[in-house]
Coordinates of C-alpha atoms in Angstrom, one line a residue:
M786 CA 62.5 -66.5 7.5
A787 CA 62.1 -63.6 5.6
G788 CA 58.9 -65.1 3.1
D789 CA 57.3 -65.2 7.0
L790 CA 58.0 -62.1 7.3
W791 CA 57.1 -60.8 4.3
G792 CA 53.9 -62.7 4.7
A793 CA 52.9 -61.3 8.0
G794 CA 53.9 -57.5 7.1
A795 CA 51.4 -57.9 4.1
L796 CA 48.7 -59.5 6.8
A797 CA 49.4 -56.5 8.9
V798 CA 48.6 -53.8 6.4
L799 CA 45.7 -55.1 4.9
L800 CA 44.3 -55.7 9.0
A801 CA 45.1 -51.9 9.2
A802 CA 43.7 -51.2 5.4
L803 CA 40.2 -53.5 6.9
L804 CA 40.5 -51.1 10.2
L805 CA 40.9 -48.2 8.5
V806 CA 37.4 -48.8 6.0
V807 CA 35.7 -50.1 9.3
S808 CA 36.6 -46.7 11.0
L809 CA 35.6 -44.7 7.9
L810 CA 32.1 -46.7 7.7
L811 CA 31.5 -46.2 11.3
V812 CA 32.2 -42.3 11.3
R813 CA 29.5 -42.2 8.2
E814 CA 27.2 -44.2 10.3
R815 CA 27.7 -41.9 13.0
R816 CA 27.3 -38.7 11.0
T817 CA 24.4 -40.4 8.7
G818 CA 22.5 -41.3 12.0
R819 CA 23.2 -37.9 13.6
R820 CA 21.7 -35.8 10.2
L821 CA 18.6 -38.0 10.4
R822 CA 18.1 -37.2 14.2
A823 CA 18.6 -33.8 13.5
L824 CA 16.1 -34.6 10.4
V825 CA 13.4 -36.1 12.8
A826 CA 13.8 -33.4 14.9
E827 CA 13.0 -30.4 12.4
A828 CA 10.3 -32.3 10.9
P829 CA 6.9 -31.1 12.2
D830 CA 5.2 -33.5 14.1
P831 CA 2.6 -35.5 11.8
A832 CA -0.1 -35.6 14.5
V833 CA 0.0 -31.6 15.0
A834 CA 0.8 -31.3 11.0
A835 CA -2.9 -33.3 10.4
R836 CA -4.7 -30.8 12.0
P837 CA -6.4 -27.9 10.5
R838 CA -4.9 -24.3 10.1
A839 CA -6.2 -20.9 9.8
A840 CA -4.5 -17.5 8.9
I841 CA -5.2 -14.5 10.1
V842 CA -4.6 -11.3 8.3
V843 CA -4.2 -8.4 10.4
N844 CA -3.8 -4.7 9.3
P845 CA -1.9 -3.5 12.7
S846 CA -3.4 0.0 12.3
K847 CA -6.5 -0.9 13.0
F848 CA -5.3 -1.9 16.4
S849 CA -2.9 1.3 17.0
H850 CA -5.0 1.7 20.3
L851 CA -4.0 -1.3 22.2
D852 CA -0.1 -1.5 24.2
E853 CA 2.4 -4.0 23.0
Q854 CA 1.0 -5.9 26.3
A855 CA -2.6 -6.3 25.3
L856 CA -1.6 -7.1 21.3
R857 CA 0.2 -10.0 22.9
R858 CA -2.5 -10.8 25.0
R859 CA -5.4 -10.7 22.1
Q860 CA -3.0 -12.9 19.8
A861 CA -2.3 -15.8 23.0
Y862 CA -5.8 -15.7 23.3
T863 CA -6.7 -16.4 20.0
A864 CA -4.0 -19.1 19.5
A865 CA -5.6 -20.7 22.7
V866 CA -8.7 -21.0 21.4
F867 CA -7.5 -22.6 18.0
R868 CA -5.9 -25.4 20.8
S869 CA -8.6 -25.7 22.5
H870 CA -10.7 -27.2 19.1
G871 CA -7.3 -29.2 18.2
W872 CA -6.6 -26.8 15.5
Q873 CA -2.2 -25.8 14.9
D874 CA -1.6 -22.2 15.9
P875 CA -2.8 -20.1 13.4
L876 CA -0.3 -18.2 11.0
W877 CA -0.1 -14.5 11.5
L878 CA 0.1 -12.0 8.4
E879 CA 0.2 -8.6 8.9
T880 CA -0.6 -6.0 6.1
T881 CA 1.3 -3.3 5.3
P882 CA 0.2 0.1 3.2
A883 CA 1.5 -1.4 0.2
E884 CA 0.2 -4.7 0.4
R885 CA -3.2 -4.5 1.9
G886 CA -3.9 -8.2 2.0
A887 CA -4.4 -9.7 -1.0
E888 CA -0.5 -10.6 -1.5
Q889 CA -1.0 -12.2 2.5
A890 CA -4.1 -13.8 1.7
R891 CA -2.2 -15.5 -1.4
E892 CA 1.2 -16.5 0.9
A893 CA -2.1 -18.1 3.5
L894 CA -3.3 -20.2 0.4
A895 CA 0.5 -21.1 -0.3
H896 CA 0.6 -22.6 2.8
G897 CA -2.2 -25.2 2.5
V898 CA -4.2 -23.2 5.4
D899 CA -8.1 -24.6 6.2
I900 CA -9.4 -21.1 6.6
V901 CA -8.1 -17.2 5.9
L902 CA -9.9 -15.2 8.3
A903 CA -9.4 -10.9 8.1
A904 CA -9.1 -8.7 11.1
G905 CA -8.7 -5.4 9.7
G906 CA -11.7 -3.2 8.7
D907 CA -13.4 -3.2 5.5
G908 CA -10.3 -2.5 3.2
T909 CA -8.8 -5.6 4.6
V910 CA -11.9 -7.5 4.3
R911 CA -11.9 -6.4 0.6
A912 CA -8.1 -7.0 -0.2
V913 CA -8.6 -10.6 1.2
A914 CA -11.8 -11.7 -0.4
E915 CA -10.4 -10.6 -3.7
A916 CA -7.8 -13.1 -2.9
M917 CA -10.3 -15.9 -2.2
T918 CA -12.5 -15.3 -4.5
G919 CA -13.1 -18.5 -6.5
T920 CA -10.6 -21.3 -4.5
G921 CA -13.1 -23.0 -2.7
V922 CA -11.0 -22.2 0.4
P923 CA -13.5 -19.8 2.9
M924 CA -12.7 -16.5 4.7
G925 CA -14.1 -15.5 7.8
L926 CA -14.4 -12.2 9.5
L927 CA -12.7 -10.4 13.1
P928 CA -13.8 -7.6 14.4
A929 CA -11.4 -4.9 13.7
G930 CA -11.9 -1.0 12.1
T931 CA -15.3 1.0 12.3
G932 CA -17.4 -0.1 10.0
N933 CA -17.5 -4.2 9.7
L934 CA -19.7 -3.6 7.0
L935 CA -20.1 -7.0 5.9
A936 CA -19.9 -8.1 9.4
R937 CA -22.8 -6.3 9.7
N938 CA -24.8 -7.7 6.7
L939 CA -23.9 -11.7 8.0
D940 CA -24.4 -11.2 11.2
V941 CA -21.1 -12.0 12.4
P942 CA -20.4 -11.0 15.6
H943 CA -18.4 -7.5 15.0
T944 CA -17.7 -6.5 18.3
D945 CA -17.2 -9.3 20.6
L946 CA -14.1 -11.6 19.8
A947 CA -14.7 -14.5 21.5
A948 CA -18.3 -14.6 19.7
A949 CA -16.4 -14.5 15.8
L950 CA -13.5 -17.2 16.6
D951 CA -16.5 -19.4 18.2
L952 CA -18.2 -18.8 14.4
V953 CA -15.3 -20.5 12.8
F954 CA -15.8 -24.0 15.0
S955 CA -19.6 -24.1 14.6
A956 CA -20.9 -22.1 11.2
P957 CA -21.5 -23.6 8.0
D958 CA -19.5 -21.7 4.6
A959 CA -21.8 -20.1 2.3
A960 CA -21.3 -18.8 -1.0
V961 CA -22.2 -15.5 -2.0
D962 CA -22.0 -12.9 -4.5
V963 CA -19.0 -10.7 -4.8
G964 CA -19.4 -7.1 -7.2
W965 CA -17.1 -6.0 -9.8
L966 CA -16.5 -1.9 -10.1
T967 CA -15.0 -0.6 -13.5
V968 CA -13.8 3.3 -12.9
D969 CA -13.4 5.1 -16.0
R970 CA -12.0 8.6 -14.7
T971 CA -11.8 9.8 -17.7
G972 CA -14.6 8.4 -19.8
S973 CA -12.5 7.0 -22.4
D974 CA -9.6 5.2 -20.3
A975 CA -8.2 2.3 -22.5
D976 CA -7.2 0.1 -19.6
P977 CA -9.7 1.3 -16.7
D978 CA -8.9 0.3 -13.0
R979 CA -11.2 -2.7 -11.4
H980 CA -12.1 -3.2 -8.1
L981 CA -14.1 -6.4 -6.2
F982 CA -16.3 -5.0 -3.5
L983 CA -18.7 -7.1 -1.7
V984 CA -21.2 -4.5 0.5
M985 CA -21.3 -1.6 -1.2
A986 CA -20.1 1.0 -4.5
G987 CA -21.4 4.6 -4.6
L988 CA -20.7 7.7 -6.7
G989 CA -22.3 11.1 -4.9
F990 CA -22.9 12.3 -2.0
D991 CA -21.9 8.7 -0.2
A992 CA -18.3 8.9 -1.9
A993 CA -18.3 12.7 -0.7
V994 CA -18.8 11.5 2.8
M995 CA -16.6 8.6 2.9
A996 CA -13.5 10.8 1.3
G997 CA -14.7 14.1 3.8
V998 CA -13.9 11.5 7.2
E999 CA -10.6 12.4 8.9
D1000 CA -8.8 9.3 10.5
R1001 CA -8.5 11.3 13.2
L1002 CA -12.2 11.8 13.9
K1003 CA -12.5 8.1 13.3
R1004 CA -10.4 7.0 15.8
H1005 CA -12.2 9.5 18.3
L1006 CA -16.0 9.4 16.6
G1007 CA -16.1 6.5 15.6
Y1008 CA -19.6 6.4 13.3
G1009 CA -20.1 9.5 14.3
A1010 CA -17.3 11.2 11.9
Y1011 CA -19.6 9.9 8.8
V1012 CA -22.3 12.0 10.7
V1013 CA -19.8 15.2 11.0
S1014 CA -18.9 14.7 7.5
G1015 CA -22.3 14.0 5.8
A1016 CA -23.4 17.5 7.7
R1017 CA -20.6 18.9 5.8
A1018 CA -21.8 17.4 2.1
L1019 CA -25.4 18.2 2.7
W1020 CA -25.8 21.4 1.0
G1021 CA -24.0 19.9 -2.5
P1022 CA -25.4 20.6 -5.8
Q1023 CA -27.3 17.9 -7.6
A1024 CA -25.5 16.0 -10.2
R1025 CA -26.5 15.4 -13.7
V1026 CA -25.7 11.5 -14.9
K1027 CA -27.2 8.4 -16.7
V1028 CA -27.9 5.4 -15.7
R1029 CA -28.3 1.9 -17.7
V1030 CA -29.4 -1.6 -16.2
D1031 CA -28.4 -4.4 -17.5
D1032 CA -29.1 -3.8 -21.5
G1033 CA -32.1 -1.2 -21.0
D1034 CA -31.6 2.0 -21.8
A1035 CA -29.7 4.5 -20.3
V1036 CA -32.3 7.0 -18.7
G1037 CA -30.9 10.7 -17.3
V1038 CA -31.3 11.7 -13.6
R1039 CA -30.4 14.8 -11.9
T1040 CA -28.8 13.0 -8.6
R1041 CA -27.0 13.6 -5.1
A1042 CA -26.1 9.6 -5.2
V1043 CA -26.2 6.2 -7.2
I1044 CA -25.4 3.5 -4.5
V1045 CA -24.6 0.2 -5.7
G1046 CA -25.5 -3.2 -3.5
N1047 CA -24.3 -6.7 -2.8
C1048 CA -25.8 -6.5 0.6
G1049 CA -28.2 -3.9 1.8
R1050 CA -27.6 -3.0 5.3
L1051 CA -25.7 0.4 6.9
T1052 CA -25.8 -0.7 10.4
K1053 CA -28.6 -3.0 12.7
N1054 CA -31.3 -1.2 12.0
L1055 CA -30.8 1.1 8.9
V1056 CA -31.4 -0.9 5.8
L1057 CA -30.6 1.0 2.4
M1058 CA -31.9 -1.6 0.4
P1059 CA -34.2 -3.9 1.9
D1060 CA -34.3 -6.5 -0.8
A1061 CA -31.1 -6.9 -1.2
R1062 CA -29.4 -10.6 -0.8
V1063 CA -25.8 -11.4 -0.8
D1064 CA -26.4 -14.5 -2.6
D1065 CA -29.9 -14.0 -5.2
G1066 CA -26.7 -13.8 -8.3
F1067 CA -28.4 -9.4 -8.3
L1068 CA -27.4 -5.8 -7.6
D1069 CA -29.8 -3.4 -6.1
A1070 CA -29.4 0.1 -6.4
V1071 CA -30.8 3.2 -5.3
V1072 CA -30.8 6.7 -7.0
L1073 CA -31.1 9.7 -3.9
S1074 CA -32.3 12.8 -5.3
P1075 CA -33.3 15.3 -2.6
R1076 CA -32.9 19.5 -3.7
G1077 CA -31.3 20.8 -1.0
G1078 CA -30.6 20.1 2.6
I1079 CA -34.5 20.0 3.7
A1080 CA -35.3 17.4 1.2
W1081 CA -32.8 14.7 2.7
G1082 CA -35.5 14.5 5.5
E1083 CA -37.6 12.7 2.9
V1084 CA -35.0 10.6 1.8
A1085 CA -34.0 9.8 5.1
W1086 CA -38.0 9.0 6.2
A1087 CA -38.2 6.4 3.3
I1088 CA -35.3 4.8 4.3
V1089 CA -36.2 3.8 8.3
T1090 CA -39.4 3.7 6.8
R1091 CA -38.3 1.2 3.8
D1092 CA -41.4 3.0 2.6
R1093 CA -41.9 3.4 -1.2
R1094 CA -45.2 4.7 -1.6
G1095 CA -45.3 8.1 -3.9
Q1096 CA -41.6 8.2 -3.3
R1097 CA -39.9 10.8 -5.5
R1098 CA -36.5 10.8 -3.6
V1099 CA -35.5 7.5 -4.1
Q1100 CA -35.5 5.5 -6.4
H1101 CA -35.2 1.6 -6.3
L1102 CA -33.2 -0.1 -9.4
R1103 CA -32.5 -4.3 -9.7
G1104 CA -30.1 -6.0 -12.2
R1105 CA -27.2 -7.8 -12.9
R1106 CA -25.3 -5.1 -14.4
I1107 CA -25.5 -1.2 -13.4
E1108 CA -23.5 1.6 -15.3
V1109 CA -23.4 5.1 -14.9
T1110 CA -22.3 7.9 -16.9
C1111 CA -21.5 11.4 -14.9
A1112 CA -21.6 14.7 -16.9
E1113 CA -18.7 16.4 -14.4
P1114 CA -16.8 13.7 -12.3
Q1115 CA -18.2 12.6 -9.1
E1116 CA -16.0 11.0 -6.1
V1117 CA -16.5 7.3 -6.1
E1118 CA -16.6 4.6 -2.8
L1119 CA -16.6 1.0 -2.5
D1120 CA -16.8 -1.0 0.5
G1121 CA -17.0 3.0 2.6
D1122 CA -13.1 3.4 1.2
P1123 CA -13.0 6.6 -1.6
I1124 CA -11.3 5.6 -4.8
G1125 CA -11.0 9.6 -6.3
T1126 CA -13.4 10.4 -9.1
A1127 CA -14.9 9.0 -12.1
L1128 CA -17.4 10.1 -15.2
R1129 CA -18.7 7.0 -16.0
I1130 CA -18.6 3.5 -13.8
R1131 CA -19.7 -0.1 -14.2
V1132 CA -20.4 -2.0 -11.6
E1133 CA -21.5 -6.2 -12.1
V1134 CA -22.2 -9.2 -10.2
E1135 CA -20.1 -12.4 -9.7
A1136 CA -22.4 -15.3 -8.2
G1137 CA -21.7 -17.3 -5.7
V1138 CA -18.0 -17.5 -5.7
L1139 CA -16.4 -16.5 -2.7
L1140 CA -17.1 -19.0 0.6
V1141 CA -17.5 -17.2 3.8
R1142 CA -17.9 -18.9 6.9
C1143 CA -21.0 -17.3 8.9
P1144 CA -24.5 -17.7 10.3
P1145 CA -26.8 -19.4 8.0
L1146 CA -28.1 -16.8 5.8
R1147 CA -31.4 -14.7 5.9
G1148 CA -34.0 -16.0 3.5

């Protein structure tokens, strides 16, 4: 009898242990199931993740004239356009005064985007391009700012957002050159500044004009602000410089400005360097040497008519490397942004290292 009771008790203990184990397994399975369901819920839809995606690097200061509601409408419209073409919503990255676009472009590349679009004027475009050069990922351009110099040279719409977005889905990618400007501020800098540019780098009058443009005037007058600043700078003195192209001899000249271009167009009809091409592996340059304000008329006529016959005031140069050494410090600019003074600059071309989505390049 006692043995039977012991056996029954042992059986009960065994059954209880089995029930406990089964309960624990069921709880664990339910928890695992919940975790798996949560992971599935958090995981992106494979169909969505497989769609192409763009990143848009935005300089918010270029849209300060828009209120919050208008900005939201612009952003919603842009996202809707991408969805209508089967793309994911774009990744939006805003620049800051300390991080002007290169850092945001690198972040976009880390996300594996298919194209990086710059919306913020020439400075933002240049900063984004510096991060995109050599990556094999194309960059695109959206309207913003005053100059939009690269967009003008590549025939990308610079006032029409819808038309610019349409190019993202319809235009080819062009391999274009970039320029590198080395700025020696003292004439013997051990570690001179080095900057990428896409359109033009200049020394002298044009840089002084850019440096003299006030942001307030740019907001109210647009391109008219440059006219105001240019009028102020017309009567400045000539500078004594030496210009060297590639491995040639340095030639001394008196000049008001030396402008080196990867592209040649300033506006639709104003072409400073008619022979400049963004994909030819060369840099073009002009040396402007008017004497006094009246002589600027000759310079203007030569630029507008593209007439070089007997022209003393406008000298055209061409090469892969151009160096300018100054007797006195001169203002320097690149792509329309003043960057201070220097005694020597060296400008070099790096051919075909940047992909830009744009209409087919002109022959």
